[in-house]
Amino acid sequence: MSVKGLIISGEFGKVLARQKSDQPLEIGELLIGGTEKKILLQVTDLLYGSQISQQNLELISGISLEENSPVEFFDQNLRNYSLAVLKSLITISKGKSKLAKELPKFLSEIREVKKEDLSFITQPKNPLYIGKMRSGSKTLDVDISLPGKKVFSHHILIPATTGRGKSNLTSCILWNCLDKEYCGILVLDPHDEYYGRNDLGLKDHKEKDCLTYYTNNNPPPGTNSLRINLNIIRPGHFEGVVYWSDPQRQALHAYYKKFKDRWIEAIILEKPLDVSFMEGTMAVVKRRLLSLLDLDWTGERLFSNGIFTLKGGESTVADICNDLESAKTVIIDTSSFSGEVEILIGSLISTEVLRRYKNYKLNGDLVDKPVLNIILEEAPRVLGKDVLEKGSNIFATIAREGRKFQVGLTAITQLPSLIPRQILANMNTKIILGIEMAPERQAIIDSASQDISDSDRNIASLDIGEAIITSNFSRFATPVKIPLFQDLVKSSQQTDLKTSFTGIKK
Amino acid sequence: MKYAHIADCHIGGWRDPQLSDLSIKAFELAIDKVIEEKVDFVLLAGDLFNTSLPAVDKLKEATRKLKQLKDNDIPVYMIAGSHDYSPSGKTMLDVLENAGLAVNVCKGEEKDGKLHLKFTIDKKTGAKITGILGRMGSLDKNYFENLAREPLEKETGYKIFLFHALLTELKPKNLDKVDSHPLSLLPKNFNYYAGGHPHFVHNEDMKGYGRVCYTGPLFPNSFSELEELGNGGFFIVENDEVKRISIKLYDVERISIGCNHDTAEQAEEKLRKALDKDLKSKIVTMRMSGTLESGKPSDIDFRQLFTEAKAKGAFAILRNTSALTSKEFEEIKVELSNPEEVEEKLIEEYIDKDSVSLTKELLKTLDTQKQEGETVYVFEKRLKDEIDRILR
């Protein structure tokens, strides 16, 4: 058992320890204090300590620098050393844990954490594997899993600066829950990175039948091209997608009321209504619909160029919802769509999903259904303060009330501070990767499920793949090491099934 | 080049003796039209028969018409559909092929786990034709997934691909729970994709592919199809122009009556009035819905009303009263749209709520078919393991 230091002073939440000279400590490192009743401690800050006065230290360094004279100390390790600020995380007694409420003994030893110390960390129900427990930059052989069903319905936030592993973490989560029967996941993928069209991806999972991929960029064999019939769009689907003036919104609803499924066609073909709207209002509505839905109008006929079609695509949204309800993962490649179109697609599906799940709850069938989660990249596009000030949208509704209906969001962002505090607080699990910008760190710290007010430096110093999980479903802010997605894929064995083709003539 | 694309004839499909003759009659009319139009060849995109071993009387008529095509030097290129395919190989389509009346173009071989299809070349036109058969429960998906596409896509010339599957992208709303294949499973760069299986009409030039067509059935194969389509038809393709030929045997008179808050007598009167029109040589579809205020659906004298309608010359009268209920007693009525829905409704009615999902899962598992190449032992073990898992 290697002793790493001794508790020397401090207060609750800021215990000061003197580091043993040959046992370096790192920010975020986990330590154990006490013997019978152990206290799990974490290093939150590091500083220098010295028996020599500041004035003398300045003099000695001057001699070294100005006179080029080497400096040697008698009993070097006793005179100069490092100090660590520690925070008590939990108390462990007889393999059980509870929140720490006492200080470790004065002048007691602290040592590095071992796997056996963490035996209280057990596999939850419906486990969602996130990674291995981490102590500073060292990875411990302790699996960290969250209760998947609860975590997915109570929303997840993944904040990080670019390049800190957001995509890798999301890929790992998707990989780990692809074959799980407790969840269906919808991914709106603006970078087309999760399927793995040209690289390793979810397509390489042995349970790839649990994956449905929609793309309009030359769909690989077996995947779906995205085609949505105009008839299934309702005026409400544009909320949060396009900002209409009051008269424009009234016009949309008036056309829907009269022409039902064919309302968009009726607007573009300028079919008459029982009420009248200003010519300018209708011109703007028509122009915006044509542009957003990528339609052409020749004066007599309507043509569709994009994903919103006049023929086919009637069951696409229902198919996606059916897949999600069957606990599948559905990825929609939105890389070739404008932001507005991407959000409209998300809105169409999310509205239907929430409607169905509300019905299941009413009928008492919800308990048999898998939890649904919608993964939103660059979440402030739909959950940003400025966006929501102009009007709510389905994603904000899900963030507020989706939990009651087993529908959750996973919001991925570099800029969590743009998301209103009320929504951030509703994101009950945060998997925090490295964040360099102080205001962004503060937004996370202020809304975390555990008190991580002293983890500012810890968050700033998180390297690629290192994360801290704060969650209503974990006892303490847990440091984890996320595996590299490529390693995860390579470690899973694929078995090729023998195929035969009866009925094919020679 | 001029050819006909016919699919889903379902010869022998109706149980009703009067209607069961109509599918073969529709086939006869279609072949007459094909000969009259002097097409170069005929494509049959699956489900010529409603079963792999059809009744002899129907078979006799069908072979007579196919012989007429042969005599007129019009070759027939076909694939098996989900109804007339047989995993044991006992299908009448093989007999037709051996007799030289049709060519099964679903030809190829397996190399390194991949299915390499061969083209059948039409001697007259040089058209290169191939395709993949259709199987129940989308078991043909495996064929598409393991298809060696590149040689098919690189082949030059006028190419036709026959398939018998519902394409996901074209699936109508009411079929959202039906198995389908994404368009991307079809090989690209064919001139014409002759589809069968779903009973709706579609004709579209699809980006990266070619013209993808479903003819719909040659004659409607169910009550709802009669209501929706009225009659069947097929396509004639000439110089890439697709023309639909309608096969009309009888006019369809659609009657739909809402009976909410009516008594059984009032509902009967409504039906009597609705039938009081020229029904000569018509097929009448009669759908009644709603909840009767008093009396039961069985109080309505359908037999008498239908006898009167028949006396006026109606060819056939079909009724659907599955959505007609009574306040007096609640009998389980199920819209007979598909067996799965009937099954689901009955389970929910008869089994306590906690066991519904278990029952559904068990039924689904017991419905599992033996996979290709799977031994009986392995199949049984797989089934037992799965049932163990469910019951645990």
Coordinates of N, CA and C in Angstrom, one line a residue, chain A residues 347-489:
Chain A
S347 N -38.5 17.6 -35.8 CA -39.8 18.0 -35.3 C -40.9 17.0 -35.6
L348 N -40.9 16.6 -36.9 CA -41.9 15.7 -37.4 C -41.9 14.4 -36.6
I349 N -40.7 13.9 -36.4 CA -40.5 12.6 -35.8 C -40.8 12.7 -34.3
S350 N -40.2 13.7 -33.7 CA -40.3 13.9 -32.2 C -41.8 14.2 -31.8
T351 N -42.5 14.9 -32.6 CA -43.9 15.2 -32.3 C -44.7 13.9 -32.3
E352 N -44.4 13.1 -33.3 CA -45.2 11.8 -33.4 C -44.8 10.9 -32.2
V353 N -43.5 10.8 -32.0 CA -43.0 9.9 -30.9 C -43.7 10.3 -29.6
L354 N -43.7 11.6 -29.3 CA -44.2 12.1 -28.0 C -45.7 11.8 -28.0
R355 N -46.4 12.1 -29.1 CA -47.8 11.8 -29.2 C -48.2 10.4 -28.8
R356 N -47.4 9.5 -29.5 CA -47.6 8.0 -29.2 C -47.4 7.7 -27.8
Y357 N -46.3 8.2 -27.2 CA -46.0 7.8 -25.8 C -47.0 8.4 -24.8
K358 N -47.5 9.6 -25.2 CA -48.5 10.2 -24.3 C -49.8 9.3 -24.3
N359 N -50.1 8.7 -25.5 CA -51.2 7.8 -25.6 C -51.0 6.5 -24.8
Y360 N -49.8 6.0 -24.9 CA -49.4 4.8 -24.1 C -49.6 5.0 -22.6
K361 N -49.2 6.2 -22.2 CA -49.3 6.5 -20.8 C -50.8 6.5 -20.4
L362 N -51.6 7.2 -21.2 CA -53.0 7.3 -21.0 C -53.7 5.9 -20.9
N363 N -53.2 5.0 -21.8 CA -53.8 3.6 -21.8 C -53.1 2.6 -20.8
G364 N -52.1 3.1 -20.1 CA -51.4 2.3 -19.2 C -50.4 1.3 -19.8
D365 N -50.0 1.6 -21.1 CA -49.1 0.7 -21.8 C -47.6 1.1 -21.7
L366 N -47.4 2.3 -21.1 CA -46.1 2.9 -21.2 C -45.0 2.0 -20.6
V367 N -45.4 1.3 -19.6 CA -44.4 0.5 -18.8 C -43.7 -0.6 -19.7
D368 N -44.5 -1.0 -20.7 CA -44.0 -2.1 -21.6 C -43.1 -1.5 -22.7
K369 N -43.1 -0.2 -22.8 CA -42.3 0.4 -24.0 C -40.9 0.7 -23.6
P370 N -40.0 0.7 -24.6 CA -38.6 1.1 -24.3 C -38.6 2.6 -24.1
V371 N -37.6 3.0 -23.4 CA -37.4 4.5 -23.2 C -36.9 5.0 -24.5
L372 N -37.3 6.2 -24.9 CA -36.8 6.8 -26.2 C -35.9 8.0 -25.9
N373 N -34.8 8.1 -26.7 CA -33.9 9.2 -26.5 C -33.6 9.8 -27.9
I374 N -33.6 11.1 -27.9 CA -33.3 11.8 -29.2 C -31.9 12.5 -29.0
I375 N -31.0 12.2 -29.9 CA -29.7 12.8 -29.8 C -29.6 14.0 -30.7
L376 N -29.3 15.2 -30.1 CA -29.3 16.4 -30.8 C -27.9 17.0 -30.8
E377 N -27.3 17.1 -31.9 CA -25.9 17.7 -32.0 C -26.2 19.2 -32.1
E378 N -25.2 19.9 -31.6 CA -25.3 21.4 -31.6 C -26.6 21.8 -31.0
A379 N -26.9 21.4 -29.8 CA -28.2 21.5 -29.2 C -28.7 23.0 -29.2
P380 N -27.9 24.0 -28.9 CA -28.4 25.4 -28.8 C -29.2 25.8 -30.1
R381 N -29.0 25.1 -31.2 CA -29.8 25.5 -32.4 C -31.3 25.3 -32.1
V382 N -31.7 24.4 -31.3 CA -33.1 24.2 -30.9 C -33.4 24.5 -29.5
L383 N -32.4 24.5 -28.6 CA -32.7 24.7 -27.2 C -32.0 26.0 -26.7
G384 N -31.5 26.8 -27.6 CA -30.8 28.0 -27.2 C -31.8 29.1 -26.7
K385 N -31.2 30.0 -25.8 CA -32.1 31.0 -25.3 C -32.7 31.8 -26.4
D386 N -31.9 32.3 -27.3 CA -32.4 33.2 -28.4 C -33.5 32.5 -29.2
V387 N -33.3 31.2 -29.4 CA -34.3 30.4 -30.2 C -35.6 30.3 -29.5
L388 N -35.5 30.0 -28.2 CA -36.7 29.7 -27.4 C -37.5 31.0 -27.1
E389 N -36.7 32.2 -27.1 CA -37.4 33.5 -26.9 C -38.4 33.7 -28.0
K390 N -38.1 33.2 -29.3 CA -38.9 33.5 -30.4 C -40.1 32.5 -30.4
G391 N -40.1 31.5 -29.6 CA -41.2 30.6 -29.5 C -40.7 29.2 -29.2
S392 N -41.5 28.4 -28.5 CA -41.1 27.1 -28.0 C -41.1 26.1 -29.2
N393 N -40.5 25.0 -29.0 CA -40.6 23.9 -30.0 C -40.7 22.6 -29.3
I394 N -40.8 21.6 -30.1 CA -41.0 20.2 -29.6 C -39.9 19.8 -28.7
F395 N -38.7 20.2 -29.0 CA -37.5 19.7 -28.2 C -37.5 20.3 -26.8
A396 N -38.0 21.6 -26.8 CA -38.1 22.3 -25.5 C -39.2 21.6 -24.7
T397 N -40.3 21.2 -25.4 CA -41.4 20.5 -24.7 C -40.9 19.2 -24.1
I398 N -40.1 18.4 -24.9 CA -39.5 17.2 -24.5 C -38.6 17.4 -23.3
A399 N -37.8 18.5 -23.4 CA -36.8 18.7 -22.3 C -37.6 19.0 -21.0
R400 N -38.8 19.7 -21.1 CA -39.5 20.0 -19.9 C -40.4 18.8 -19.4
E401 N -41.1 18.1 -20.3 CA -42.0 17.1 -19.8 C -41.9 15.7 -20.4
G402 N -40.8 15.5 -21.2 CA -40.7 14.2 -21.9 C -40.4 13.1 -20.9
R403 N -39.7 13.5 -19.8 CA -39.4 12.5 -18.7 C -40.6 11.7 -18.3
K404 N -41.7 12.4 -18.2 CA -43.0 11.7 -17.7 C -43.5 10.7 -18.6
F405 N -43.0 10.8 -19.9 CA -43.5 9.9 -20.9 C -42.4 9.0 -21.5
Q406 N -41.3 8.9 -20.8 CA -40.2 8.1 -21.1 C -39.5 8.5 -22.5
V407 N -39.6 9.8 -22.7 CA -38.9 10.3 -23.9 C -37.9 11.4 -23.4
G408 N -36.6 11.2 -23.8 CA -35.6 12.1 -23.3 C -34.7 12.6 -24.4
L409 N -33.9 13.5 -24.1 CA -33.0 14.1 -25.1 C -31.5 13.9 -24.6
T410 N -30.7 13.8 -25.6 CA -29.2 13.9 -25.3 C -28.7 15.1 -26.1
A411 N -28.4 16.1 -25.4 CA -28.0 17.4 -26.0 C -26.5 17.4 -26.0
I412 N -25.9 17.6 -27.2 CA -24.4 17.7 -27.4 C -24.1 19.1 -27.8
T413 N -23.2 19.7 -27.1 CA -22.9 21.1 -27.4 C -21.5 21.6 -26.9
Q414 N -21.0 22.6 -27.6 CA -19.7 23.2 -27.1 C -20.1 24.4 -26.2
L415 N -21.3 24.9 -26.4 CA -21.7 26.1 -25.7 C -22.9 25.9 -24.8
P416 N -22.8 25.2 -23.7 CA -23.9 25.0 -22.8 C -24.5 26.2 -22.2
S417 N -23.7 27.3 -22.2 CA -24.2 28.5 -21.6 C -25.3 29.2 -22.4
L418 N -25.4 28.7 -23.7 CA -26.5 29.3 -24.5 C -27.9 28.6 -24.2
I419 N -27.8 27.5 -23.5 CA -29.1 26.8 -23.2 C -29.6 27.4 -21.8
P420 N -30.9 27.7 -21.8 CA -31.5 28.3 -20.6 C -31.2 27.4 -19.4
R421 N -31.0 28.0 -18.2 CA -30.7 27.4 -17.0 C -31.7 26.3 -16.6
Q422 N -33.0 26.7 -16.9 CA -34.1 25.8 -16.5 C -34.0 24.4 -17.3
I423 N -33.6 24.5 -18.5 CA -33.4 23.3 -19.3 C -32.2 22.5 -18.9
L424 N -31.1 23.3 -18.7 CA -29.8 22.7 -18.2 C -30.1 21.9 -16.9
A425 N -30.9 22.5 -16.0 CA -31.1 21.8 -14.8 C -31.9 20.6 -14.9
N426 N -32.7 20.5 -16.0 CA -33.5 19.3 -16.3 C -32.7 18.2 -16.9
M427 N -31.5 18.5 -17.4 CA -30.6 17.5 -17.9 C -29.9 16.8 -16.7
N428 N -30.5 15.7 -16.3 CA -30.1 15.2 -15.0 C -28.8 14.4 -15.0
T429 N -28.3 14.1 -16.2 CA -27.0 13.5 -16.3 C -26.2 14.3 -17.2
K430 N -25.0 14.7 -16.7 CA -24.1 15.4 -17.6 C -22.8 14.7 -17.7
I431 N -22.4 14.4 -18.9 CA -21.1 13.7 -19.1 C -20.2 14.8 -19.6
I432 N -19.4 15.3 -18.7 CA -18.6 16.5 -19.0 C -17.2 16.1 -19.5
L433 N -16.9 16.6 -20.7 CA -15.6 16.4 -21.3 C -14.8 17.7 -21.1
G434 N -13.6 17.8 -21.6 CA -12.8 19.0 -21.4 C -13.5 20.2 -22.0
I435 N -13.5 21.3 -21.2 CA -14.1 22.5 -21.6 C -13.0 23.6 -21.3
E436 N -12.6 24.4 -22.3 CA -11.6 25.4 -22.1 C -12.2 26.7 -21.7
M437 N -13.4 27.0 -22.1 CA -14.0 28.4 -21.9 C -14.6 28.4 -20.5
A438 N -14.1 29.4 -19.7 CA -14.6 29.5 -18.3 C -16.1 29.7 -18.2
P439 N -16.8 30.6 -19.0 CA -18.2 30.7 -18.9 C -19.0 29.4 -19.1
E440 N -18.5 28.6 -20.0 CA -19.1 27.3 -20.4 C -19.0 26.4 -19.2
R441 N -17.8 26.4 -18.6 CA -17.6 25.5 -17.4 C -18.5 25.9 -16.3
Q442 N -18.7 27.3 -16.1 CA -19.5 27.8 -15.0 C -21.0 27.4 -15.2
A443 N -21.4 27.4 -16.5 CA -22.8 27.0 -16.8 C -23.1 25.6 -16.4
I444 N -22.1 24.7 -16.6 CA -22.2 23.3 -16.2 C -22.1 23.1 -14.7
I445 N -21.2 23.8 -14.1 CA -21.0 23.7 -12.7 C -22.3 24.1 -11.9
D446 N -22.9 25.2 -12.4 CA -24.1 25.8 -11.8 C -25.3 24.9 -11.9
S447 N -25.3 24.0 -12.9 CA -26.5 23.2 -13.1 C -26.2 21.7 -12.9
A448 N -25.1 21.3 -12.3 CA -24.7 19.9 -12.1 C -25.5 19.3 -11.0
S449 N -25.7 18.0 -11.1 CA -26.5 17.2 -10.1 C -25.7 17.1 -8.8
Q450 N -24.4 17.2 -8.9 CA -23.6 17.2 -7.6 C -22.9 18.5 -7.5
D451 N -22.4 18.8 -6.3 CA -21.7 20.0 -6.1 C -20.3 19.9 -6.7
I452 N -20.1 20.5 -7.8 CA -18.7 20.4 -8.4 C -18.1 21.8 -8.5
S453 N -18.5 22.7 -7.6 CA -18.1 24.0 -7.6 C -16.5 24.2 -7.6
D454 N -15.9 23.2 -7.0 CA -14.4 23.2 -6.9 C -13.7 22.4 -8.0
S455 N -14.5 22.0 -9.0 CA -14.0 21.2 -10.1 C -13.6 22.0 -11.4
D456 N -13.6 23.3 -11.2 CA -13.4 24.1 -12.4 C -12.1 23.7 -13.1
R457 N -11.0 23.7 -12.3 CA -9.7 23.3 -12.9 C -9.7 21.9 -13.4
N458 N -10.4 21.0 -12.7 CA -10.4 19.6 -13.0 C -11.1 19.5 -14.4
I459 N -12.2 20.2 -14.6 CA -12.8 20.2 -16.0 C -12.0 20.8 -17.0
A460 N -11.3 21.9 -16.7 CA -10.4 22.5 -17.7 C -9.3 21.6 -18.1
S461 N -8.8 20.7 -17.2 CA -7.7 19.9 -17.4 C -8.0 18.5 -18.0
L462 N -9.3 18.3 -18.3 CA -9.7 17.0 -18.8 C -9.1 16.8 -20.2
D463 N -8.4 15.7 -20.4 CA -7.7 15.4 -21.7 C -8.7 14.7 -22.6
I464 N -8.3 14.4 -23.8 CA -9.2 13.7 -24.7 C -9.7 12.4 -24.1
G465 N -11.0 12.2 -24.1 CA -11.5 10.9 -23.6 C -11.7 10.8 -22.1
E466 N -11.3 11.9 -21.4 CA -11.5 11.9 -20.0 C -12.8 12.7 -19.7
A467 N -13.5 12.2 -18.8 CA -14.8 12.8 -18.5 C -15.2 12.7 -17.0
I468 N -16.1 13.6 -16.7 CA -16.7 13.5 -15.3 C -18.2 13.4 -15.5
I469 N -18.8 12.4 -14.8 CA -20.2 12.2 -14.9 C -20.9 12.8 -13.6
T470 N -21.7 13.7 -13.8 CA -22.6 14.1 -12.7 C -24.0 13.7 -13.0
S471 N -24.6 13.0 -12.1 CA -25.9 12.5 -12.4 C -26.8 12.3 -11.2
N472 N -28.1 12.4 -11.3 CA -29.0 12.1 -10.2 C -28.9 10.6 -9.8
F473 N -28.3 9.9 -10.7 CA -28.3 8.4 -10.5 C -26.9 7.9 -10.2
S474 N -26.0 8.8 -9.7 CA -24.7 8.4 -9.2 C -24.5 9.1 -7.9
R475 N -23.7 8.5 -7.0 CA -23.5 9.1 -5.6 C -22.6 10.3 -5.7
F476 N -21.7 10.3 -6.6 CA -20.7 11.4 -6.6 C -20.3 11.7 -8.0
A477 N -19.7 12.8 -8.3 CA -19.3 13.2 -9.6 C -18.1 12.2 -10.0
T478 N -18.4 11.3 -10.9 CA -17.5 10.2 -11.2 C -16.6 10.5 -12.3
P479 N -15.3 10.4 -12.1 CA -14.3 10.6 -13.2 C -14.2 9.3 -14.0
V480 N -14.3 9.4 -15.3 CA -14.3 8.2 -16.1 C -13.3 8.4 -17.3
K481 N -12.9 7.3 -17.8 CA -12.1 7.2 -19.1 C -13.0 6.6 -20.1
I482 N -13.3 7.3 -21.2 CA -14.1 6.8 -22.2 C -13.3 6.0 -23.2
P483 N -13.7 4.8 -23.5 CA -12.9 4.0 -24.5 C -12.8 4.6 -25.8
L484 N -11.8 4.3 -26.6 CA -11.7 4.7 -28.0 C -12.7 3.9 -28.8
F485 N -13.5 4.5 -29.6 CA -14.6 3.8 -30.3 C -14.0 2.7 -31.2
Q486 N -12.9 3.0 -31.8 CA -12.3 2.0 -32.7 C -11.9 0.7 -31.9
D487 N -11.4 0.9 -30.7 CA -11.0 -0.2 -29.9 C -12.3 -1.0 -29.5
L488 N -13.3 -0.3 -29.2 CA -14.6 -1.0 -28.9 C -15.1 -1.9 -30.0
V489 N -15.0 -1.3 -31.2 CA -15.5 -2.1 -32.4 C -14.6 -3.3 -32.6

